[in-house]
């Protein structure tokens, strides 16, 4: 099924529109010269969406898998890395990374406003 558009939008907002991978910080929007701007970020599953996916957790429901709590906002390169080099990116590491990144974004926003 996959995450819904509102869930992906919430994830992008919580991530400040930037890749959550350490020291990446890539802005994940593209300013079009013709037509509408677009998002180029990816809502990567922390615990995989299907049984063959990295970090799949059979105890989770489909709704839990596709919730903002099980997604991390990444650029395409880092989404590929966390899935292809699964041993380096266990669930606990990704949850921690997500929490740290989203806290940094919240802290900056609170400072500004």
mmCIF file of N, CA and C in Angstrom:
data_model
loop_
_atom_site.group_PDB
_atom_site.id
_atom_site.type_symbol
_atom_site.label_atom_id
_atom_site.label_comp_id
_atom_site.label_asym_id
_atom_site.label_seq_id
_atom_site.Cartn_x
_atom_site.Cartn_y
_atom_site.Cartn_z
ATOM 1 N N UNK A 1 0.816 -1.181 0.000
ATOM 2 C CA UNK A 1 0.000 0.000 0.000
ATOM 3 C C UNK A 1 0.870 1.259 0.000
ATOM 4 N N UNK A 2 1.758 1.411 0.950
ATOM 5 C CA UNK A 2 2.620 2.585 1.000
ATOM 6 C C UNK A 2 2.024 3.704 1.828
ATOM 7 N N UNK A 3 2.870 4.621 2.220
ATOM 8 C CA UNK A 3 2.446 5.754 3.031
ATOM 9 C C UNK A 3 1.573 6.693 2.210
ATOM 10 N N UNK A 4 0.599 7.289 2.860
ATOM 11 C CA UNK A 4 -0.304 8.222 2.194
ATOM 12 C C UNK A 4 0.399 9.559 1.939
ATOM 13 N N UNK A 5 -0.168 10.330 1.033
ATOM 14 C CA UNK A 5 0.387 11.657 0.749
ATOM 15 C C UNK A 5 0.425 12.528 2.008
ATOM 16 N N UNK A 6 -0.666 12.588 2.816
ATOM 17 C CA UNK A 6 -0.594 13.409 4.033
ATOM 18 C C UNK A 6 0.509 12.945 4.999
ATOM 19 N N UNK A 7 0.732 11.640 5.076
ATOM 20 C CA UNK A 7 1.801 11.121 5.944
ATOM 21 C C UNK A 7 3.165 11.550 5.418
ATOM 22 N N UNK A 8 3.360 11.454 4.113
ATOM 23 C CA UNK A 8 4.634 11.880 3.514
ATOM 24 C C UNK A 8 4.858 13.378 3.703
ATOM 25 N N UNK A 9 3.795 14.146 3.587
ATOM 26 C CA UNK A 9 3.896 15.587 3.795
ATOM 27 C C UNK A 9 4.277 15.892 5.239
ATOM 28 N N UNK A 10 3.644 15.219 6.180
ATOM 29 C CA UNK A 10 3.972 15.401 7.600
ATOM 30 C C UNK A 10 5.434 15.036 7.847
ATOM 31 N N UNK A 11 5.896 13.949 7.261
ATOM 32 C CA UNK A 11 7.282 13.527 7.423
ATOM 33 C C UNK A 11 8.240 14.586 6.894
ATOM 34 N N UNK A 12 7.947 15.117 5.719
ATOM 35 C CA UNK A 12 8.799 16.157 5.129
ATOM 36 C C UNK A 12 8.835 17.401 6.018
ATOM 37 N N UNK A 13 7.686 17.776 6.563
ATOM 38 C CA UNK A 13 7.634 18.945 7.453
ATOM 39 C C UNK A 13 8.448 18.706 8.719
ATOM 40 N N UNK A 14 8.281 17.527 9.315
ATOM 41 C CA UNK A 14 9.019 17.212 10.544
ATOM 42 C C UNK A 14 10.525 17.143 10.298
ATOM 43 N N UNK A 15 10.906 16.876 9.063
ATOM 44 C CA UNK A 15 12.319 16.770 8.700
ATOM 45 C C UNK A 15 12.880 18.074 8.153
ATOM 46 N N UNK A 16 12.071 19.097 8.123
ATOM 47 C CA UNK A 16 12.538 20.379 7.617
ATOM 48 C C UNK A 16 12.898 20.355 6.147
ATOM 49 N N UNK A 17 12.360 19.378 5.419
ATOM 50 C CA UNK A 17 12.632 19.283 3.995
ATOM 51 C C UNK A 17 14.060 18.881 3.666
ATOM 52 N N UNK A 18 14.765 18.318 4.641
ATOM 53 C CA UNK A 18 16.156 17.912 4.424
ATOM 54 C C UNK A 18 16.359 16.440 4.758
ATOM 55 N N UNK A 19 17.378 15.861 4.155
ATOM 56 C CA UNK A 19 17.738 14.465 4.399
ATOM 57 C C UNK A 19 18.174 14.293 5.847
ATOM 58 N N UNK A 20 17.666 13.256 6.491
ATOM 59 C CA UNK A 20 17.976 12.988 7.896
ATOM 60 C C UNK A 20 19.293 12.247 8.091
ATOM 61 N N UNK A 21 19.938 11.824 7.040
ATOM 62 C CA UNK A 21 21.194 11.076 7.166
ATOM 63 C C UNK A 21 22.275 11.985 7.753
ATOM 64 N N UNK A 22 23.099 11.448 8.646
ATOM 65 C CA UNK A 22 24.131 12.275 9.297
ATOM 66 C C UNK A 22 25.006 13.031 8.295
ATOM 67 N N UNK A 23 25.141 14.301 8.513
ATOM 68 C CA UNK A 23 25.989 15.211 7.745
ATOM 69 C C UNK A 23 25.592 15.370 6.287
ATOM 70 N N UNK A 24 24.399 14.915 5.907
ATOM 71 C CA UNK A 24 23.952 15.115 4.524
ATOM 72 C C UNK A 24 23.306 16.491 4.403
ATOM 73 N N UNK A 25 22.158 16.651 5.033
ATOM 74 C CA UNK A 25 21.476 17.935 5.019
ATOM 75 C C UNK A 25 20.981 18.399 3.658
ATOM 76 N N UNK A 26 20.965 17.506 2.683
ATOM 77 C CA UNK A 26 20.534 17.874 1.333
ATOM 78 C C UNK A 26 19.083 18.359 1.366
ATOM 79 N N UNK A 27 18.835 19.500 0.715
ATOM 80 C CA UNK A 27 17.479 20.023 0.595
ATOM 81 C C UNK A 27 16.739 19.180 -0.432
ATOM 82 N N UNK A 28 15.565 18.716 -0.057
ATOM 83 C CA UNK A 28 14.858 17.732 -0.869
ATOM 84 C C UNK A 28 13.655 18.313 -1.609
ATOM 85 N N UNK A 29 13.874 19.493 -2.157
ATOM 86 C CA UNK A 29 12.888 20.086 -3.058
ATOM 87 C C UNK A 29 13.628 20.537 -4.298
ATOM 88 N N UNK A 30 12.905 20.604 -5.381
ATOM 89 C CA UNK A 30 13.484 21.049 -6.640
ATOM 90 C C UNK A 30 12.662 22.225 -7.145
ATOM 91 N N UNK A 31 13.337 23.331 -7.416
ATOM 92 C CA UNK A 31 12.678 24.522 -7.950
ATOM 93 C C UNK A 31 12.655 24.428 -9.469
ATOM 94 N N UNK A 32 11.484 24.211 -10.004
ATOM 95 C CA UNK A 32 11.328 24.047 -11.447
ATOM 96 C C UNK A 32 11.451 25.390 -12.161
ATOM 97 N N UNK A 33 12.072 25.382 -13.319
ATOM 98 C CA UNK A 33 12.130 26.592 -14.131
ATOM 99 C C UNK A 33 10.841 26.740 -14.941
ATOM 100 N N UNK A 34 10.188 25.631 -15.200
ATOM 101 C CA UNK A 34 8.896 25.629 -15.882
ATOM 102 C C UNK A 34 7.988 24.681 -15.099
ATOM 103 N N UNK A 35 6.788 25.089 -14.827
ATOM 104 C CA UNK A 35 5.871 24.229 -14.089
ATOM 105 C C UNK A 35 6.058 24.358 -12.584
ATOM 106 N N UNK A 36 5.560 23.361 -11.885
ATOM 107 C CA UNK A 36 5.548 23.412 -10.425
ATOM 108 C C UNK A 36 6.810 22.813 -9.808
ATOM 109 N N UNK A 37 7.208 23.374 -8.665
ATOM 110 C CA UNK A 37 8.302 22.813 -7.886
ATOM 111 C C UNK A 37 7.879 21.418 -7.413
ATOM 112 N N UNK A 38 8.851 20.616 -7.013
ATOM 113 C CA UNK A 38 8.522 19.252 -6.591
ATOM 114 C C UNK A 38 9.414 18.807 -5.438
ATOM 115 N N UNK A 39 8.927 17.836 -4.723
ATOM 116 C CA UNK A 39 9.696 17.206 -3.656
ATOM 117 C C UNK A 39 10.487 16.048 -4.260
ATOM 118 N N UNK A 40 11.742 15.919 -3.863
ATOM 119 C CA UNK A 40 12.562 14.807 -4.346
ATOM 120 C C UNK A 40 13.004 13.900 -3.192
ATOM 121 N N UNK A 41 12.454 14.149 -2.004
ATOM 122 C CA UNK A 41 12.760 13.318 -0.841
ATOM 123 C C UNK A 41 11.992 12.013 -0.892
ATOM 124 N N UNK A 42 12.484 11.064 -0.123
ATOM 125 C CA UNK A 42 11.847 9.751 -0.074
ATOM 126 C C UNK A 42 11.482 9.397 1.357
ATOM 127 N N UNK A 43 10.273 8.880 1.511
ATOM 128 C CA UNK A 43 9.798 8.393 2.798
ATOM 129 C C UNK A 43 10.261 6.945 2.915
ATOM 130 N N UNK A 44 11.388 6.751 3.561
ATOM 131 C CA UNK A 44 11.981 5.416 3.675
ATOM 132 C C UNK A 44 11.423 4.687 4.894
ATOM 133 N N UNK A 45 11.043 3.449 4.698
ATOM 134 C CA UNK A 45 10.556 2.643 5.817
ATOM 135 C C UNK A 45 11.729 2.265 6.720
ATOM 136 N N UNK A 46 11.531 2.432 8.007
ATOM 137 C CA UNK A 46 12.528 1.981 8.977
ATOM 138 C C UNK A 46 12.395 0.463 9.109
ATOM 139 N N UNK A 47 11.219 -0.003 9.488
ATOM 140 C CA UNK A 47 10.911 -1.435 9.434
ATOM 141 C C UNK A 47 10.218 -1.662 8.099
ATOM 142 N N UNK A 48 10.769 -2.542 7.303
ATOM 143 C CA UNK A 48 10.343 -2.743 5.923
ATOM 144 C C UNK A 48 8.858 -2.925 5.700
ATOM 145 N N UNK A 49 8.430 -2.537 4.518
ATOM 146 C CA UNK A 49 7.027 -2.556 4.135
ATOM 147 C C UNK A 49 6.510 -3.970 3.838
ATOM 148 N N UNK A 50 7.381 -4.859 3.365
ATOM 149 C CA UNK A 50 6.964 -6.218 3.012
ATOM 150 C C UNK A 50 7.989 -7.213 3.537
ATOM 151 N N UNK A 51 7.634 -8.486 3.633
ATOM 152 C CA UNK A 51 8.527 -9.480 4.240
ATOM 153 C C UNK A 51 9.942 -9.542 3.654
ATOM 154 N N UNK A 52 10.092 -9.247 2.394
ATOM 155 C CA UNK A 52 11.429 -9.305 1.782
ATOM 156 C C UNK A 52 12.238 -8.023 1.994
ATOM 157 N N UNK A 53 11.639 -7.022 2.598
ATOM 158 C CA UNK A 53 12.295 -5.722 2.775
ATOM 159 C C UNK A 53 13.209 -5.712 4.009
ATOM 160 N N UNK A 54 14.227 -4.870 3.983
ATOM 161 C CA UNK A 54 15.120 -4.753 5.135
ATOM 162 C C UNK A 54 14.365 -4.374 6.407
ATOM 163 N N UNK A 55 14.744 -4.981 7.513
ATOM 164 C CA UNK A 55 14.236 -4.688 8.853
ATOM 165 C C UNK A 55 12.736 -4.955 9.006
ATOM 166 N N UNK A 56 12.173 -5.812 8.155
ATOM 167 C CA UNK A 56 10.745 -6.131 8.237
ATOM 168 C C UNK A 56 10.411 -6.681 9.624
ATOM 169 N N UNK A 57 9.285 -6.237 10.170
ATOM 170 C CA UNK A 57 8.826 -6.682 11.482
ATOM 171 C C UNK A 57 7.412 -7.232 11.311
ATOM 172 N N UNK A 58 7.281 -8.542 11.376
ATOM 173 C CA UNK A 58 5.993 -9.203 11.146
ATOM 174 C C UNK A 58 4.948 -8.856 12.202
ATOM 175 N N UNK A 59 5.362 -8.325 13.340
ATOM 176 C CA UNK A 59 4.396 -7.982 14.387
ATOM 177 C C UNK A 59 3.688 -6.656 14.120
ATOM 178 N N UNK A 60 4.183 -5.883 13.169
ATOM 179 C CA UNK A 60 3.572 -4.591 12.864
ATOM 180 C C UNK A 60 2.388 -4.766 11.923
ATOM 181 N N UNK A 61 1.394 -3.888 12.084
ATOM 182 C CA UNK A 61 0.281 -3.847 11.145
ATOM 183 C C UNK A 61 0.697 -3.006 9.934
ATOM 184 N N UNK A 62 -0.066 -3.079 8.866
ATOM 185 C CA UNK A 62 0.212 -2.249 7.687
ATOM 186 C C UNK A 62 0.154 -0.771 8.040
ATOM 187 N N UNK A 63 -0.825 -0.388 8.863
ATOM 188 C CA UNK A 63 -0.936 1.011 9.275
ATOM 189 C C UNK A 63 0.291 1.459 10.054
ATOM 190 N N UNK A 64 0.802 0.606 10.924
ATOM 191 C CA UNK A 64 2.013 0.948 11.686
ATOM 192 C C UNK A 64 3.214 1.084 10.750
ATOM 193 N N UNK A 65 3.333 0.193 9.789
ATOM 194 C CA UNK A 65 4.463 0.247 8.848
ATOM 195 C C UNK A 65 4.465 1.540 8.044
ATOM 196 N N UNK A 66 3.278 2.017 7.678
ATOM 197 C CA UNK A 66 3.161 3.197 6.823
ATOM 198 C C UNK A 66 2.925 4.489 7.603
ATOM 199 N N UNK A 67 3.084 4.443 8.914
ATOM 200 C CA UNK A 67 2.873 5.644 9.726
ATOM 201 C C UNK A 67 4.135 6.504 9.741
ATOM 202 N N UNK A 68 3.953 7.760 10.072
ATOM 203 C CA UNK A 68 5.074 8.704 10.138
ATOM 204 C C UNK A 68 6.138 8.239 11.141
ATOM 205 N N UNK A 69 5.723 7.442 12.126
ATOM 206 C CA UNK A 69 6.654 6.961 13.157
ATOM 207 C C UNK A 69 7.614 5.895 12.641
ATOM 208 N N UNK A 70 7.264 5.249 11.520
ATOM 209 C CA UNK A 70 8.114 4.211 10.942
ATOM 210 C C UNK A 70 8.757 4.665 9.628
ATOM 211 N N UNK A 71 8.755 5.950 9.381
ATOM 212 C CA UNK A 71 9.342 6.486 8.158
ATOM 213 C C UNK A 71 10.412 7.500 8.502
ATOM 214 N N UNK A 72 11.428 7.561 7.667
ATOM 215 C CA UNK A 72 12.490 8.546 7.821
ATOM 216 C C UNK A 72 12.677 9.217 6.457
ATOM 217 N N UNK A 73 12.852 10.529 6.468
ATOM 218 C CA UNK A 73 12.940 11.304 5.229
ATOM 219 C C UNK A 73 14.386 11.362 4.770
ATOM 220 N N UNK A 74 14.642 10.812 3.578
ATOM 221 C CA UNK A 74 16.009 10.700 3.074
ATOM 222 C C UNK A 74 16.102 11.099 1.604
ATOM 223 N N UNK A 75 17.313 11.447 1.187
ATOM 224 C CA UNK A 75 17.587 11.615 -0.239
ATOM 225 C C UNK A 75 17.677 10.208 -0.848
ATOM 226 N N UNK A 76 17.660 10.137 -2.155
ATOM 227 C CA UNK A 76 17.671 8.824 -2.815
ATOM 228 C C UNK A 76 18.927 8.021 -2.492
ATOM 229 N N UNK A 77 20.082 8.692 -2.439
ATOM 230 C CA UNK A 77 21.330 7.979 -2.146
ATOM 231 C C UNK A 77 21.288 7.320 -0.772
ATOM 232 N N UNK A 78 20.838 8.067 0.232
ATOM 233 C CA UNK A 78 20.853 7.525 1.591
ATOM 234 C C UNK A 78 19.730 6.515 1.825
ATOM 235 N N UNK A 79 18.630 6.641 1.112
ATOM 236 C CA UNK A 79 17.599 5.616 1.170
ATOM 237 C C UNK A 79 18.175 4.286 0.657
ATOM 238 N N UNK A 80 18.897 4.352 -0.442
ATOM 239 C CA UNK A 80 19.530 3.159 -1.006
ATOM 240 C C UNK A 80 20.536 2.565 -0.029
ATOM 241 N N UNK A 81 21.345 3.407 0.577
ATOM 242 C CA UNK A 81 22.367 2.919 1.518
ATOM 243 C C UNK A 81 21.743 2.172 2.688
ATOM 244 N N UNK A 82 20.720 2.761 3.334
ATOM 245 C CA UNK A 82 20.171 2.086 4.518
ATOM 246 C C UNK A 82 19.516 0.758 4.176
ATOM 247 N N UNK A 83 19.040 0.619 2.949
ATOM 248 C CA UNK A 83 18.415 -0.643 2.553
ATOM 249 C C UNK A 83 19.419 -1.657 2.005
ATOM 250 N N UNK A 84 20.441 -1.206 1.326
ATOM 251 C CA UNK A 84 21.425 -2.137 0.758
ATOM 252 C C UNK A 84 22.484 -2.561 1.771
ATOM 253 N N UNK A 85 22.758 -1.715 2.750
ATOM 254 C CA UNK A 85 23.753 -2.032 3.783
ATOM 255 C C UNK A 85 23.016 -2.124 5.123
ATOM 256 N N UNK A 86 22.047 -3.007 5.133
ATOM 257 C CA UNK A 86 21.138 -3.159 6.274
ATOM 258 C C UNK A 86 21.871 -3.389 7.599
ATOM 259 N N UNK A 87 22.947 -4.135 7.578
ATOM 260 C CA UNK A 87 23.675 -4.442 8.816
ATOM 261 C C UNK A 87 24.198 -3.180 9.500
ATOM 262 N N UNK A 88 24.520 -2.159 8.716
ATOM 263 C CA UNK A 88 24.996 -0.895 9.288
ATOM 264 C C UNK A 88 23.862 -0.035 9.828
ATOM 265 N N UNK A 89 22.633 -0.340 9.437
ATOM 266 C CA UNK A 89 21.499 0.509 9.789
ATOM 267 C C UNK A 89 20.345 -0.296 10.381
ATOM 268 N N UNK A 90 20.545 -0.841 11.598
ATOM 269 C CA UNK A 90 19.458 -1.568 12.247
ATOM 270 C C UNK A 90 18.332 -0.606 12.654
ATOM 271 N N UNK A 91 17.197 -1.170 12.967
ATOM 272 C CA UNK A 91 16.024 -0.381 13.349
ATOM 273 C C UNK A 91 16.345 0.631 14.432
ATOM 274 N N UNK A 92 17.030 0.194 15.477
ATOM 275 C CA UNK A 92 17.322 1.101 16.602
ATOM 276 C C UNK A 92 18.149 2.303 16.162
ATOM 277 N N UNK A 93 19.102 2.097 15.280
ATOM 278 C CA UNK A 93 19.938 3.206 14.797
ATOM 279 C C UNK A 93 19.113 4.194 13.978
ATOM 280 N N UNK A 94 18.221 3.673 13.147
ATOM 281 C CA UNK A 94 17.396 4.551 12.317
ATOM 282 C C UNK A 94 16.376 5.325 13.144
ATOM 283 N N UNK A 95 15.800 4.678 14.149
ATOM 284 C CA UNK A 95 14.867 5.382 15.034
ATOM 285 C C UNK A 95 15.574 6.505 15.789
ATOM 286 N N UNK A 96 16.785 6.233 16.234
ATOM 287 C CA UNK A 96 17.573 7.252 16.930
ATOM 288 C C UNK A 96 17.929 8.406 15.993
ATOM 289 N N UNK A 97 18.366 8.065 14.806
ATOM 290 C CA UNK A 97 18.717 9.067 13.796
ATOM 291 C C UNK A 97 17.516 9.956 13.477
ATOM 292 N N UNK A 98 16.365 9.337 13.267
ATOM 293 C CA UNK A 98 15.134 10.070 12.977
ATOM 294 C C UNK A 98 14.800 11.018 14.124
ATOM 295 N N UNK A 99 14.845 10.522 15.342
ATOM 296 C CA UNK A 99 14.499 11.341 16.510
ATOM 297 C C UNK A 99 15.455 12.529 16.642
ATOM 298 N N UNK A 100 16.741 12.300 16.472
ATOM 299 C CA UNK A 100 17.725 13.380 16.578
ATOM 300 C C UNK A 100 17.505 14.432 15.500
ATOM 301 N N UNK A 101 17.298 13.992 14.272
ATOM 302 C CA UNK A 101 17.113 14.919 13.157
ATOM 303 C C UNK A 101 15.853 15.767 13.360
ATOM 304 N N UNK A 102 14.748 15.110 13.692
ATOM 305 C CA UNK A 102 13.500 15.840 13.864
ATOM 306 C C UNK A 102 13.565 16.783 15.066
ATOM 307 N N UNK A 103 14.303 16.410 16.104
ATOM 308 C CA UNK A 103 14.484 17.303 17.253
ATOM 309 C C UNK A 103 15.295 18.535 16.846
ATOM 310 N N UNK A 104 16.341 18.338 16.061
ATOM 311 C CA UNK A 104 17.137 19.477 15.579
ATOM 312 C C UNK A 104 16.263 20.446 14.783
ATOM 313 N N UNK A 105 15.426 19.909 13.934
ATOM 314 C CA UNK A 105 14.531 20.751 13.121
ATOM 315 C C UNK A 105 13.581 21.516 14.033
ATOM 316 N N UNK A 106 12.975 20.827 15.007
ATOM 317 C CA UNK A 106 12.061 21.493 15.946
ATOM 318 C C UNK A 106 12.771 22.585 16.731
ATOM 319 N N UNK A 107 13.963 22.278 17.210
ATOM 320 C CA UNK A 107 14.737 23.259 17.996
ATOM 321 C C UNK A 107 15.027 24.512 17.174
ATOM 322 N N UNK A 108 15.433 24.349 15.932
ATOM 323 C CA UNK A 108 15.719 25.509 15.058
ATOM 324 C C UNK A 108 14.442 26.307 14.830
ATOM 325 N N UNK A 109 13.344 25.619 14.571
ATOM 326 C CA UNK A 109 12.085 26.314 14.329
ATOM 327 C C UNK A 109 11.640 27.087 15.572
ATOM 328 N N UNK A 110 11.787 26.499 16.747
ATOM 329 C CA UNK A 110 11.398 27.184 17.981
ATOM 330 C C UNK A 110 12.279 28.407 18.224
ATOM 331 N N UNK A 111 13.542 28.312 17.866
ATOM 332 C CA UNK A 111 14.454 29.431 18.007
ATOM 333 C C UNK A 111 14.051 30.601 17.107
ATOM 334 N N UNK A 112 13.614 30.266 15.900
ATOM 335 C CA UNK A 112 13.241 31.293 14.933
ATOM 336 C C UNK A 112 11.923 31.969 15.275
ATOM 337 N N UNK A 113 11.018 31.221 15.854
ATOM 338 C CA UNK A 113 9.691 31.765 16.130
ATOM 339 C C UNK A 113 9.489 31.824 17.607
#
